[in-house]
Amino acid sequence: MCTASSPVVRYMFWRVGCDENCDALARYSVETHHESWETKMTNYNQVYINGQWVAPSSTDTIEVWDSTDESVMASIPSCTATEVDLAAKAARAAFDSWSALDAQERGKYMSRIGDGLAARMDEIASAISRETGMTKFLSQMIQVGLPINSFKQAAAIAENYSYSREVGSSVVVREPIGVVGCITPWNYPLHQIAAKVAFAMAAGCTVVLKPSEIAPLDAFILAEVIDEIGLPAGVFNMITGTGPVVGEAMSAHTDIDMMSFTGSTRAGRRVSQVSAETIKKVALELGGKSANIICADLDTETFAKAVSSGVGKAFLNSGQTCSALTRMLVPKARLEEAEAILTAAGNAVVVGDPFEKTTHLGPLASAAQRDRVNGFIQKGIDEGAKVLVGGVGVPEGVSKGYYVKPTIFSNVTTSMTIAQEEIFGPVLSVIAYNDEEDAIRIANDTVYGLAGGVWAADKDHAIAIARRMRTGQVEVNGGAFNANAPFGGYKQSGVGREYGDYGFEEFLEIKSMQL
């Protein structure tokens, strides 16, 4: 079992709002779910449309790869625009009755879905660990625990939300926007599905979901749970396939009123372009290149804590995290001090099988991602960055799986590729700054603005710096991730917010009635 003494592991628990007693929580997660997910090949040949499992019109399939051993673990249908049309029409037909259903009743359905996911926690977590590479005990809490929270939180909001208010002589009401198309990524597959589907359905919308073809198994389990609880037909529809085919058809479909997309900035731009033809509302959660500012005024002990925990902030889920703090900004006068701490912390990270209790980081999700990350590491070396830990290649002791070496660079400048582009792997870039103004300038010097962090001796001082960072959320002195707070970005990190009341309101239209 990974212990709470590890700064990387300790951060990974803080990330989801857990207290420092992480061993007990991990032990609970492991010991209370005994069912194993079998690793045999699974062939899915149907998708979920209008409350039924339906064979798609095409017999084409997509292989799903096991990140731990590079074997094919499943195959799924590669749907076409035909299935998009069927799903969109089913969602449209179900919208009137679902949106008119009492919010308390919608909330009860969401809560039951959460319970259904909890009953299959071990199965889902195992599947996602094989798809994405996240360690099993973290998958249980993050990849399944947070989605359960989302369905429960969406239920609570739907039941207690105030849908109308008086503004002078008008009554302003909020009503469900309609049919929502949801396109979700592979790095936190069920978590991102829940962020969209749970809140959209709780708000009174009907949905068409396209999960990532790289990590789709959790979506099939979710559809099974939804089918088992008896959600009205057409409220939830799931189709699988590629972005250029299914994603494009969803974005263009006239029966879909809103697109909610999480993924790369490039793909998000395309969703926006296609959706513009039918004037859809578009919500986007895209890339990040987030800065972690370590202030010069920290005492030696706090400085060490801030720097060492920063490794976990960059490496969570093997760095496959859009909000990862992948740029650490340290004062020039303390660069050598930071390098010594980072080297020790980086070398302590254990890479290996995500199902082994001693493992900190598993593999990346795909061969393409492994090669991409190694390409960025080589680019950093070529452009003159100093390698403190890691480098190009495969970690020692690994013979198969999509593994890379966790890598920490120092002497990184803002003009380097590794300081500007999202790598999506366990790569941390350390940038030295002259003074506080320089640090804030560097932090804001990217096209992204998704997340950030700041450590300062005085909390009010840290908050003042956080306010100047052009980003959607900032961790102040190691503040834990709040799964019910709004999540989203500035600039090319996206449009709109997810989770909590703010995420719920994304799926509501505003109507003004003059009395």
mmCIF file of C-alpha atoms in Angstrom, residues 128-413:
data_model
loop_
_atom_site.group_PDB
_atom_site.id
_atom_site.type_symbol
_atom_site.label_atom_id
_atom_site.label_comp_id
_atom_site.label_asym_id
_atom_site.label_seq_id
_atom_site.Cartn_x
_atom_site.Cartn_y
_atom_site.Cartn_z
ATOM 1 C CA ILE A 128 -10.593 2.283 -16.200
ATOM 2 C CA SER A 129 -7.201 1.397 -14.686
ATOM 3 C CA ARG A 130 -6.597 -0.905 -17.635
ATOM 4 C CA GLU A 131 -7.810 1.686 -20.139
ATOM 5 C CA THR A 132 -6.024 4.766 -18.748
ATOM 6 C CA GLY A 133 -3.229 3.443 -16.525
ATOM 7 C CA MET A 134 -4.346 5.083 -13.270
ATOM 8 C CA THR A 135 -3.495 3.072 -10.182
ATOM 9 C CA LYS A 136 -6.388 0.941 -8.981
ATOM 10 C CA PHE A 137 -6.840 2.435 -5.524
ATOM 11 C CA LEU A 138 -6.952 5.961 -6.993
ATOM 12 C CA SER A 139 -9.318 4.826 -9.752
ATOM 13 C CA GLN A 140 -11.798 3.694 -7.128
ATOM 14 C CA MET A 141 -11.836 7.063 -5.406
ATOM 15 C CA ILE A 142 -11.348 9.404 -8.357
ATOM 16 C CA GLN A 143 -12.554 7.615 -11.473
ATOM 17 C CA VAL A 144 -15.631 6.147 -9.756
ATOM 18 C CA GLY A 145 -16.012 8.039 -6.478
ATOM 19 C CA LEU A 146 -16.219 11.463 -8.119
ATOM 20 C CA PRO A 147 -18.852 10.372 -10.687
ATOM 21 C CA ILE A 148 -20.976 8.947 -7.880
ATOM 22 C CA ASN A 149 -20.661 12.315 -6.156
ATOM 23 C CA SER A 150 -21.691 14.089 -9.363
ATOM 24 C CA PHE A 151 -24.912 12.094 -9.713
ATOM 25 C CA LYS A 152 -25.729 12.606 -6.031
ATOM 26 C CA GLN A 153 -24.865 16.303 -6.167
ATOM 27 C CA ALA A 154 -26.888 16.815 -9.351
ATOM 28 C CA ALA A 155 -29.840 15.164 -7.623
ATOM 29 C CA ALA A 156 -29.556 17.480 -4.620
ATOM 30 C CA ILE A 157 -29.290 20.590 -6.784
ATOM 31 C CA ALA A 158 -32.271 19.623 -8.961
ATOM 32 C CA GLU A 159 -34.403 19.094 -5.869
ATOM 33 C CA ASN A 160 -33.445 22.379 -4.175
ATOM 34 C CA TYR A 161 -32.737 24.793 -7.024
ATOM 35 C CA SER A 162 -34.782 27.974 -7.346
ATOM 36 C CA TYR A 163 -35.960 27.980 -10.955
ATOM 37 C CA SER A 164 -37.602 31.415 -10.887
ATOM 38 C CA ARG A 165 -37.126 34.855 -9.364
ATOM 39 C CA GLU A 166 -38.828 38.228 -9.609
ATOM 40 C CA VAL A 167 -36.960 41.080 -11.277
ATOM 41 C CA GLY A 168 -39.075 44.192 -11.026
ATOM 42 C CA SER A 169 -42.270 43.554 -12.969
ATOM 43 C CA SER A 170 -40.861 40.385 -14.543
ATOM 44 C CA VAL A 171 -40.587 36.781 -13.507
ATOM 45 C CA VAL A 172 -37.329 35.263 -14.740
ATOM 46 C CA VAL A 173 -37.401 31.487 -15.073
ATOM 47 C CA ARG A 174 -34.741 28.943 -15.928
ATOM 48 C CA GLU A 175 -35.782 26.038 -18.138
ATOM 49 C CA PRO A 176 -33.865 23.041 -19.565
ATOM 50 C CA ILE A 177 -32.101 23.890 -22.800
ATOM 51 C CA GLY A 178 -33.236 20.753 -24.647
ATOM 52 C CA VAL A 179 -31.227 17.891 -26.128
ATOM 53 C CA VAL A 180 -27.550 17.929 -25.115
ATOM 54 C CA GLY A 181 -24.805 16.200 -27.074
ATOM 55 C CA CYS A 182 -21.977 15.084 -24.773
ATOM 56 C CA ILE A 183 -18.521 14.178 -26.085
ATOM 57 C CA THR A 184 -16.125 12.996 -23.397
ATOM 58 C CA PRO A 185 -12.375 12.207 -23.142
ATOM 59 C CA TRP A 186 -10.359 9.133 -22.173
ATOM 60 C CA ASN A 187 -8.310 10.417 -19.234
ATOM 61 C CA TYR A 188 -11.140 10.664 -16.672
ATOM 62 C CA PRO A 189 -13.820 8.908 -18.701
ATOM 63 C CA LEU A 190 -16.699 8.332 -16.266
ATOM 64 C CA HIS A 191 -15.872 11.467 -14.289
ATOM 65 C CA GLN A 192 -16.307 13.628 -17.376
ATOM 66 C CA ILE A 193 -19.408 11.735 -18.472
ATOM 67 C CA ALA A 194 -21.007 12.392 -15.078
ATOM 68 C CA ALA A 195 -20.038 16.069 -15.190
ATOM 69 C CA LYS A 196 -22.193 16.432 -18.292
ATOM 70 C CA VAL A 197 -24.827 13.693 -18.238
ATOM 71 C CA ALA A 198 -25.753 13.876 -14.533
ATOM 72 C CA PHE A 199 -26.225 17.633 -14.455
ATOM 73 C CA ALA A 200 -27.898 17.847 -17.863
ATOM 74 C CA MET A 201 -30.458 15.152 -17.035
ATOM 75 C CA ALA A 202 -31.043 16.536 -13.548
ATOM 76 C CA ALA A 203 -31.740 19.931 -15.128
ATOM 77 C CA GLY A 204 -34.431 18.380 -17.328
ATOM 78 C CA CYS A 205 -32.442 17.853 -20.522
ATOM 79 C CA THR A 206 -32.163 14.656 -22.509
ATOM 80 C CA VAL A 207 -28.754 13.524 -23.713
ATOM 81 C CA VAL A 208 -26.835 11.830 -26.484
ATOM 82 C CA LEU A 209 -23.442 10.621 -25.234
ATOM 83 C CA LYS A 210 -20.376 9.753 -27.282
ATOM 84 C CA PRO A 211 -17.706 8.431 -24.902
ATOM 85 C CA SER A 212 -14.067 8.245 -25.886
ATOM 86 C CA GLU A 213 -13.335 5.242 -28.063
ATOM 87 C CA ILE A 214 -10.067 4.796 -26.134
ATOM 88 C CA ALA A 215 -11.763 4.314 -22.737
ATOM 89 C CA PRO A 216 -15.431 3.438 -23.363
ATOM 90 C CA LEU A 217 -16.104 0.449 -21.080
ATOM 91 C CA ASP A 218 -17.320 2.545 -18.141
ATOM 92 C CA ALA A 219 -19.905 4.141 -20.441
ATOM 93 C CA PHE A 220 -21.344 0.716 -21.276
ATOM 94 C CA ILE A 221 -21.562 -0.070 -17.556
ATOM 95 C CA LEU A 222 -23.280 3.281 -16.954
ATOM 96 C CA ALA A 223 -25.796 2.472 -19.707
ATOM 97 C CA GLU A 224 -26.450 -0.894 -18.052
ATOM 98 C CA VAL A 225 -27.056 0.835 -14.715
ATOM 99 C CA ILE A 226 -29.404 3.351 -16.332
ATOM 100 C CA ASP A 227 -31.296 0.571 -18.070
ATOM 101 C CA GLU A 228 -31.631 -1.350 -14.802
ATOM 102 C CA ILE A 229 -33.106 1.569 -12.834
ATOM 103 C CA GLY A 230 -35.782 2.182 -15.479
ATOM 104 C CA LEU A 231 -34.911 5.694 -16.624
ATOM 105 C CA PRO A 232 -37.588 6.722 -19.163
ATOM 106 C CA ALA A 233 -36.710 5.758 -22.741
ATOM 107 C CA GLY A 234 -34.858 8.376 -24.749
ATOM 108 C CA VAL A 235 -33.626 10.439 -21.800
ATOM 109 C CA PHE A 236 -30.165 8.867 -22.024
ATOM 110 C CA ASN A 237 -28.692 7.599 -25.288
ATOM 111 C CA MET A 238 -25.146 6.302 -25.842
ATOM 112 C CA ILE A 239 -23.433 5.753 -29.165
ATOM 113 C CA THR A 240 -19.785 4.927 -29.793
ATOM 114 C CA GLY A 241 -17.491 5.866 -32.614
ATOM 115 C CA THR A 242 -14.878 8.357 -33.727
ATOM 116 C CA GLY A 243 -14.923 12.111 -33.450
ATOM 117 C CA PRO A 244 -14.681 12.820 -37.195
ATOM 118 C CA VAL A 245 -17.776 10.671 -37.829
ATOM 119 C CA VAL A 246 -19.998 10.599 -34.741
ATOM 120 C CA GLY A 247 -18.770 13.832 -33.166
ATOM 121 C CA GLU A 248 -19.237 15.783 -36.378
ATOM 122 C CA ALA A 249 -22.731 14.373 -36.910
ATOM 123 C CA MET A 250 -23.736 15.268 -33.355
ATOM 124 C CA SER A 251 -22.414 18.821 -33.666
ATOM 125 C CA ALA A 252 -24.313 19.294 -36.933
ATOM 126 C CA HIS A 253 -27.604 17.649 -35.946
ATOM 127 C CA THR A 254 -30.600 19.991 -35.860
ATOM 128 C CA ASP A 255 -32.292 18.100 -33.016
ATOM 129 C CA ILE A 256 -29.359 18.692 -30.672
ATOM 130 C CA ASP A 257 -29.627 22.069 -28.913
ATOM 131 C CA MET A 258 -26.297 22.136 -27.073
ATOM 132 C CA MET A 259 -22.901 20.480 -27.342
ATOM 133 C CA SER A 260 -20.802 19.852 -24.236
ATOM 134 C CA PHE A 261 -17.281 18.775 -25.138
ATOM 135 C CA THR A 262 -14.159 17.885 -23.159
ATOM 136 C CA GLY A 263 -10.938 17.189 -24.987
ATOM 137 C CA SER A 264 -8.196 18.893 -26.963
ATOM 138 C CA THR A 265 -8.350 22.519 -27.970
ATOM 139 C CA ARG A 266 -8.044 21.477 -31.613
ATOM 140 C CA ALA A 267 -11.066 19.177 -31.424
ATOM 141 C CA GLY A 268 -13.007 21.693 -29.351
ATOM 142 C CA ARG A 269 -12.440 24.296 -32.025
ATOM 143 C CA ARG A 270 -13.941 21.920 -34.593
ATOM 144 C CA VAL A 271 -17.000 21.220 -32.424
ATOM 145 C CA SER A 272 -17.554 24.975 -32.152
ATOM 146 C CA GLN A 273 -17.206 25.487 -35.895
ATOM 147 C CA VAL A 274 -19.679 22.755 -36.847
ATOM 148 C CA SER A 275 -22.126 23.674 -34.077
ATOM 149 C CA ALA A 276 -22.154 27.293 -35.244
ATOM 150 C CA GLU A 277 -24.035 26.263 -38.378
ATOM 151 C CA THR A 278 -27.120 25.538 -36.257
ATOM 152 C CA ILE A 279 -26.381 28.216 -33.601
ATOM 153 C CA LYS A 280 -26.017 25.674 -30.809
ATOM 154 C CA LYS A 281 -24.851 26.591 -27.353
ATOM 155 C CA VAL A 282 -21.385 25.100 -26.879
ATOM 156 C CA ALA A 283 -19.614 24.349 -23.593
ATOM 157 C CA LEU A 284 -15.937 23.447 -23.845
ATOM 158 C CA GLU A 285 -13.432 22.105 -21.321
ATOM 159 C CA LEU A 286 -10.120 21.984 -23.140
ATOM 160 C CA GLY A 287 -6.386 21.920 -22.540
ATOM 161 C CA GLY A 288 -4.168 23.457 -19.915
ATOM 162 C CA LYS A 289 -0.573 24.406 -19.180
ATOM 163 C CA SER A 290 -1.036 25.426 -15.584
ATOM 164 C CA ALA A 291 1.505 27.223 -13.436
ATOM 165 C CA ASN A 292 2.394 26.499 -9.815
ATOM 166 C CA ILE A 293 3.994 29.596 -8.270
ATOM 167 C CA ILE A 294 6.295 28.882 -5.309
ATOM 168 C CA CYS A 295 6.953 32.188 -3.551
ATOM 169 C CA ALA A 296 10.336 33.254 -2.213
ATOM 170 C CA ASP A 297 9.065 34.038 1.296
ATOM 171 C CA LEU A 298 8.388 30.421 2.348
ATOM 172 C CA ASP A 299 10.430 28.985 5.205
ATOM 173 C CA THR A 300 12.623 25.972 4.473
ATOM 174 C CA GLU A 301 10.106 23.374 5.629
ATOM 175 C CA THR A 302 7.133 24.874 3.782
ATOM 176 C CA PHE A 303 9.226 25.438 0.667
ATOM 177 C CA ALA A 304 10.140 21.736 0.657
ATOM 178 C CA LYS A 305 6.490 20.776 1.147
ATOM 179 C CA ALA A 306 5.323 23.041 -1.679
ATOM 180 C CA VAL A 307 7.984 21.854 -4.110
ATOM 181 C CA SER A 308 7.690 18.135 -3.359
ATOM 182 C CA SER A 309 3.886 18.184 -3.512
ATOM 183 C CA GLY A 310 4.225 19.900 -6.872
ATOM 184 C CA VAL A 311 5.481 16.632 -8.318
ATOM 185 C CA GLY A 312 2.133 15.024 -7.536
ATOM 186 C CA LYS A 313 0.326 18.039 -8.946
ATOM 187 C CA ALA A 314 2.042 17.411 -12.270
ATOM 188 C CA PHE A 315 2.036 13.604 -12.236
ATOM 189 C CA LEU A 316 -1.516 12.704 -11.128
ATOM 190 C CA ASN A 317 -2.912 10.022 -13.474
ATOM 191 C CA SER A 318 0.545 9.765 -15.076
ATOM 192 C CA GLY A 319 0.194 13.429 -16.048
ATOM 193 C CA GLN A 320 -2.927 12.703 -18.089
ATOM 194 C CA THR A 321 -4.809 15.504 -16.359
ATOM 195 C CA CYS A 322 -5.876 18.702 -18.120
ATOM 196 C CA SER A 323 -5.586 20.720 -14.889
ATOM 197 C CA ALA A 324 -2.166 19.305 -13.944
ATOM 198 C CA LEU A 325 0.239 21.951 -12.654
ATOM 199 C CA THR A 326 2.944 21.192 -15.205
ATOM 200 C CA ARG A 327 4.931 24.431 -14.877
ATOM 201 C CA MET A 328 6.589 25.017 -11.504
ATOM 202 C CA LEU A 329 7.751 28.598 -11.036
ATOM 203 C CA VAL A 330 10.484 29.002 -8.415
ATOM 204 C CA PRO A 331 12.572 32.056 -7.393
ATOM 205 C CA LYS A 332 15.990 32.110 -9.055
ATOM 206 C CA ALA A 333 17.708 32.501 -5.692
ATOM 207 C CA ARG A 334 16.217 29.178 -4.535
ATOM 208 C CA LEU A 335 16.466 27.198 -7.781
ATOM 209 C CA GLU A 336 19.227 24.873 -6.577
ATOM 210 C CA GLU A 337 17.294 24.213 -3.364
ATOM 211 C CA ALA A 338 14.210 23.344 -5.423
ATOM 212 C CA GLU A 339 16.208 21.100 -7.769
ATOM 213 C CA ALA A 340 17.496 18.996 -4.870
ATOM 214 C CA ILE A 341 13.968 18.532 -3.499
ATOM 215 C CA LEU A 342 12.544 17.716 -6.917
ATOM 216 C CA THR A 343 15.257 15.203 -7.706
ATOM 217 C CA ALA A 344 14.587 13.331 -4.475
ATOM 218 C CA ALA A 345 10.818 13.420 -4.927
ATOM 219 C CA GLY A 346 10.988 12.412 -8.578
ATOM 220 C CA ASN A 347 13.312 9.498 -7.948
ATOM 221 C CA ALA A 348 10.964 8.236 -5.218
ATOM 222 C CA VAL A 349 8.079 7.807 -7.667
ATOM 223 C CA VAL A 350 7.405 4.123 -8.313
ATOM 224 C CA VAL A 351 6.269 3.317 -11.850
ATOM 225 C CA GLY A 352 4.653 -0.022 -12.541
ATOM 226 C CA ASP A 353 1.533 -2.151 -12.688
ATOM 227 C CA PRO A 354 -1.442 0.004 -11.610
ATOM 228 C CA PHE A 355 -2.865 -3.014 -9.768
ATOM 229 C CA GLU A 356 0.194 -3.310 -7.502
ATOM 230 C CA LYS A 357 -0.229 -1.573 -4.141
ATOM 231 C CA THR A 358 3.308 -0.143 -4.227
ATOM 232 C CA THR A 359 2.820 1.618 -7.562
ATOM 233 C CA HIS A 360 2.488 5.412 -7.744
ATOM 234 C CA LEU A 361 2.189 5.816 -11.517
ATOM 235 C CA GLY A 362 0.946 3.401 -14.136
ATOM 236 C CA PRO A 363 1.271 3.565 -17.930
ATOM 237 C CA LEU A 364 -0.185 6.069 -20.346
ATOM 238 C CA ALA A 365 -3.451 5.267 -22.089
ATOM 239 C CA SER A 366 -2.174 4.418 -25.564
ATOM 240 C CA ALA A 367 0.848 3.804 -27.733
ATOM 241 C CA ALA A 368 0.187 7.087 -29.515
ATOM 242 C CA GLN A 369 0.228 8.966 -26.206
ATOM 243 C CA ARG A 370 3.429 7.233 -25.100
ATOM 244 C CA ASP A 371 5.160 8.198 -28.341
ATOM 245 C CA ARG A 372 3.819 11.745 -28.139
ATOM 246 C CA VAL A 373 5.118 12.251 -24.616
ATOM 247 C CA ASN A 374 8.540 10.841 -25.461
ATOM 248 C CA GLY A 375 8.604 13.250 -28.399
ATOM 249 C CA PHE A 376 8.037 16.191 -26.059
ATOM 250 C CA ILE A 377 10.728 14.950 -23.674
ATOM 251 C CA GLN A 378 13.197 14.746 -26.553
ATOM 252 C CA LYS A 379 12.125 18.222 -27.657
ATOM 253 C CA GLY A 380 12.895 19.563 -24.178
ATOM 254 C CA ILE A 381 16.355 18.027 -24.304
ATOM 255 C CA ASP A 382 16.966 19.367 -27.818
ATOM 256 C CA GLU A 383 15.932 22.884 -26.798
ATOM 257 C CA GLY A 384 18.364 22.938 -23.882
ATOM 258 C CA ALA A 385 16.354 22.082 -20.785
ATOM 259 C CA LYS A 386 18.192 20.336 -17.939
ATOM 260 C CA VAL A 387 16.964 16.824 -17.074
ATOM 261 C CA LEU A 388 16.737 16.328 -13.309
ATOM 262 C CA VAL A 389 14.796 13.060 -13.388
ATOM 263 C CA GLY A 390 13.771 10.690 -16.159
ATOM 264 C CA GLY A 391 14.240 11.284 -19.859
ATOM 265 C CA VAL A 392 13.299 9.494 -23.066
ATOM 266 C CA GLY A 393 12.603 5.770 -22.921
ATOM 267 C CA VAL A 394 11.040 3.062 -20.802
ATOM 268 C CA PRO A 395 11.325 2.899 -16.998
ATOM 269 C CA GLU A 396 13.514 0.171 -15.536
ATOM 270 C CA GLY A 397 11.815 -3.152 -14.961
ATOM 271 C CA VAL A 398 9.059 -2.586 -17.525
ATOM 272 C CA SER A 399 8.769 -4.998 -20.443
ATOM 273 C CA LYS A 400 5.283 -4.211 -21.780
ATOM 274 C CA GLY A 401 2.652 -1.517 -21.445
ATOM 275 C CA TYR A 402 2.562 2.111 -22.518
ATOM 276 C CA TYR A 403 5.029 3.374 -19.927
ATOM 277 C CA VAL A 404 7.231 6.459 -19.967
ATOM 278 C CA LYS A 405 9.779 7.761 -17.496
ATOM 279 C CA PRO A 406 8.408 10.443 -15.138
ATOM 280 C CA THR A 407 10.529 13.419 -16.127
ATOM 281 C CA ILE A 408 11.429 16.692 -14.424
ATOM 282 C CA PHE A 409 13.167 19.461 -16.372
ATOM 283 C CA SER A 410 14.906 22.517 -14.950
ATOM 284 C CA ASN A 411 16.364 25.584 -16.678
ATOM 285 C CA VAL A 412 13.206 25.787 -18.758
ATOM 286 C CA THR A 413 12.486 29.086 -20.493
#
